[in-house]
Amino acid sequence: MKSGRNITVSAPAKIHLLGEHSSVYGKPAILTSVDLRLKVTISQGRTIPEELKKLQKLIDRIVKTELKLKKIPLYSLEISSDIPIGAGLGSSAAVSAAYVGALLTYLRVTWSLERIYRLGFKAEEVFHGNPSGGDLATVVFGGLIWFRRETPTLKLIQPLSFNISSKLTKRFVLINTGTPKESTRDLVAMVKELYTKKPKKVENFSNYQEKLVKELLTVIKEGNEKEFIRIIREGERNLESIGVVSKSSKEIIMKIEEAGGAAKICGAGGKAEATGVLLCYHKQKKVVENIAKAYSKNRYNLPYFSAKLGVEGVKLEKI
Ligand code: PMV
């Protein structure tokens, strides 16, 4: 099979507006892409950085099986990324999507977003064990996404035809509390264990989250600030009830709420310490930024940022 020359494919980050964890139990989630991108470059050569060899084996195997190839021609691989790793921003989904896209292009195989999703999901299953597929849907298709895992193999991915009202997005701040000690896989397994022991608790959590996610849909379209704050606060409390938000992140969130805003984890969260990125909202962004800078006694200057949302999904940057 003939290969191409120098190919770069990129994929964005994602955040969950709401619906993380309950999406593993077949409930809907609303996610949006975030304008931080990861780029995979494949070129002629044979240089694979040591730390990428395991990933290369995995993606090569998936693509080889899909294309019924005996072997993949040698290539050089480079990955660069603006997406903090393990911070609830979908870095692993972005790697899966961009890598599959780059390799298919290198092999001169036409791809569709559906094909990247299907193949990228196989990689996500290896990384996460039992992913809902919501992260990947968002980084592949981009924009604002309504996602629901109907059955283990059937997913509803509905790109929404509107953007989150700018009345709301101009007041979003993302605070990075750092990489959690636990992986997404660990946290999903922890909730599963809770489900085995206390099924009613997880069912109640999921049902409540579903109700909030449905309410959120019109609220983000219309830009209803009062309702947005209520839903984010209630959604966060509900996530706390299943043990995926650490004490230190609860403190920050509480401070933002006391100042009149709202905040939540936007991925799997974290139990012991850091919980990845927090999605924060306040009428005055400065209030959130000041809390990030000095949220408690001797502790830290947490990094914070704002980024454009609803950007394009996986795309070919260079060929
Ligand atoms: O931590 P992240 O960004 O990979 O988000 C995980 C979201 C979960 O709902 C906890 C898991 C999933 O597969 O949907």
Tab-separated table of C-alpha atoms and ligand atoms in Angstrom, residues 14 16 20-21 23-24 88-90 130-133 135 184 188 267-268, ligand 1:
chain	number	residue	atom	x	y	z
A	14	LYS	CA	-13.666	18.612	25.437
A	16	HIS	CA	-18.703	17.909	30.018
A	20	GLU	CA	-20.385	12.657	33.348
A	21	HIS	CA	-20.596	9.310	35.162
A	23	SER	CA	-23.530	8.679	30.888
A	24	VAL	CA	-21.859	5.366	31.735
A	88	GLY	CA	-10.895	15.894	32.320
A	89	LEU	CA	-10.274	17.591	28.979
A	90	GLY	CA	-10.388	14.436	26.872
A	130	ASN	CA	-15.697	0.906	29.865
A	131	PRO	CA	-15.920	4.349	28.252
A	132	SER	CA	-19.312	5.786	27.370
A	133	GLY	CA	-17.858	7.230	24.159
A	135	ASP	CA	-15.447	12.278	25.054
A	184	THR	CA	-10.846	7.873	34.702
A	188	VAL	CA	-15.582	4.693	36.713
A	267	GLY	CA	-14.897	14.783	33.574
A	268	ALA	CA	-14.321	11.847	35.887
B	1	PMV	O1	-12.282	12.127	32.729
B	1	PMV	P1	-12.754	12.215	31.333
B	1	PMV	O2	-12.552	13.544	30.713
B	1	PMV	O3	-12.234	11.101	30.466
B	1	PMV	O4	-14.342	12.035	31.354
B	1	PMV	C1	-14.903	10.822	31.771
B	1	PMV	C2	-16.389	10.896	31.776
B	1	PMV	C3	-17.060	9.699	32.434
B	1	PMV	O5	-18.455	9.899	32.302
B	1	PMV	C4	-16.711	9.613	33.911
B	1	PMV	C5	-16.671	8.385	31.774
B	1	PMV	C6	-17.241	8.171	30.385
B	1	PMV	O6	-16.714	7.270	29.710
B	1	PMV	O7	-18.220	8.844	29.990
